[in-house]
């Protein structure tokens, strides 16, 4: 649970495919970043949508948003709250990257030892 905006937010670990998809959604086909949201906004939505209704039409209208991915920085208007959720979703990614790197290194040692 991550405290933000006066509530505890349940943040789940994203899969590799979901992280990849977050980057795809945050950039135009030509590689330029989208103007209305970034990959962290997408990751926050994906990591919390099991517990928060980002698809609420009333919420989108209230914040004048076209996409649910535009909502995180608008709802979490306190920069420290946004930063806490941002850290939570990226920390999972860093942990996963470190574990993958460790697994790669240990498997290459095993191959050398076996050879």
Short mmCIF file of N, CA and C in Angstrom, two decimals, residues 3-7 41 63 70-86:
data_model
loop_
_atom_site.label_atom_id
_atom_site.label_comp_id
_atom_site.label_asym_id
_atom_site.label_seq_id
_atom_site.Cartn_x
_atom_site.Cartn_y
_atom_site.Cartn_z
N UNK A 3 0.69 5.37 0.45
CA UNK A 3 -0.16 6.50 0.82
C UNK A 3 -0.04 7.63 -0.21
N UNK A 4 -1.18 8.09 -0.72
CA UNK A 4 -1.21 9.20 -1.67
C UNK A 4 -2.60 9.80 -1.68
N UNK A 5 -2.68 11.09 -1.73
CA UNK A 5 -3.95 11.81 -1.83
C UNK A 5 -4.89 11.46 -0.67
N UNK A 6 -4.32 11.25 0.52
CA UNK A 6 -5.12 10.95 1.70
C UNK A 6 -5.67 9.54 1.77
N UNK A 7 -5.24 8.68 0.86
CA UNK A 7 -5.71 7.29 0.84
C UNK A 7 -4.53 6.34 0.67
N UNK A 41 2.49 7.70 -16.09
CA UNK A 41 1.04 7.81 -15.93
C UNK A 41 0.36 6.50 -16.33
N UNK A 63 -12.42 15.94 -14.79
CA UNK A 63 -11.04 16.41 -14.99
C UNK A 63 -10.76 16.80 -16.44
N UNK A 70 -4.49 10.24 -18.68
CA UNK A 70 -4.29 11.66 -18.36
C UNK A 70 -4.63 11.96 -16.90
N UNK A 71 -5.33 11.06 -16.23
CA UNK A 71 -5.85 11.32 -14.89
C UNK A 71 -4.82 11.36 -13.76
N UNK A 72 -3.82 10.48 -13.70
CA UNK A 72 -2.95 10.47 -12.51
C UNK A 72 -2.38 11.83 -12.09
N UNK A 73 -1.77 12.60 -12.99
CA UNK A 73 -1.23 13.88 -12.50
C UNK A 73 -2.31 14.90 -12.14
N UNK A 74 -3.52 14.70 -12.64
CA UNK A 74 -4.61 15.63 -12.33
C UNK A 74 -5.26 15.28 -11.00
N UNK A 75 -5.47 13.99 -10.76
CA UNK A 75 -6.05 13.56 -9.49
C UNK A 75 -5.03 13.75 -8.37
N UNK A 76 -3.80 13.36 -8.65
CA UNK A 76 -2.73 13.46 -7.66
C UNK A 76 -2.00 14.79 -7.88
N UNK A 77 -2.71 15.89 -7.60
CA UNK A 77 -2.14 17.20 -7.90
C UNK A 77 -1.03 17.61 -6.92
N UNK A 78 -0.90 16.89 -5.81
CA UNK A 78 0.23 17.14 -4.91
C UNK A 78 1.43 16.37 -5.48
N UNK A 79 2.49 17.07 -5.86
CA UNK A 79 3.64 16.40 -6.50
C UNK A 79 4.24 15.26 -5.67
N UNK A 80 4.20 15.37 -4.35
CA UNK A 80 4.78 14.28 -3.54
C UNK A 80 3.91 13.02 -3.59
N UNK A 81 2.58 13.19 -3.70
CA UNK A 81 1.70 12.02 -3.85
C UNK A 81 1.95 11.32 -5.18
N UNK A 82 2.05 12.10 -6.24
CA UNK A 82 2.34 11.55 -7.57
C UNK A 82 3.70 10.85 -7.54
N UNK A 83 4.67 11.47 -6.89
CA UNK A 83 6.02 10.91 -6.82
C UNK A 83 6.03 9.57 -6.09
N UNK A 84 5.22 9.45 -5.02
CA UNK A 84 5.17 8.18 -4.27
C UNK A 84 4.64 7.04 -5.14
N UNK A 85 3.56 7.29 -5.86
CA UNK A 85 3.02 6.24 -6.75
C UNK A 85 3.99 5.97 -7.89
N UNK A 86 4.60 7.00 -8.41
CA UNK A 86 5.58 6.85 -9.48
C UNK A 86 6.75 5.97 -9.01
#
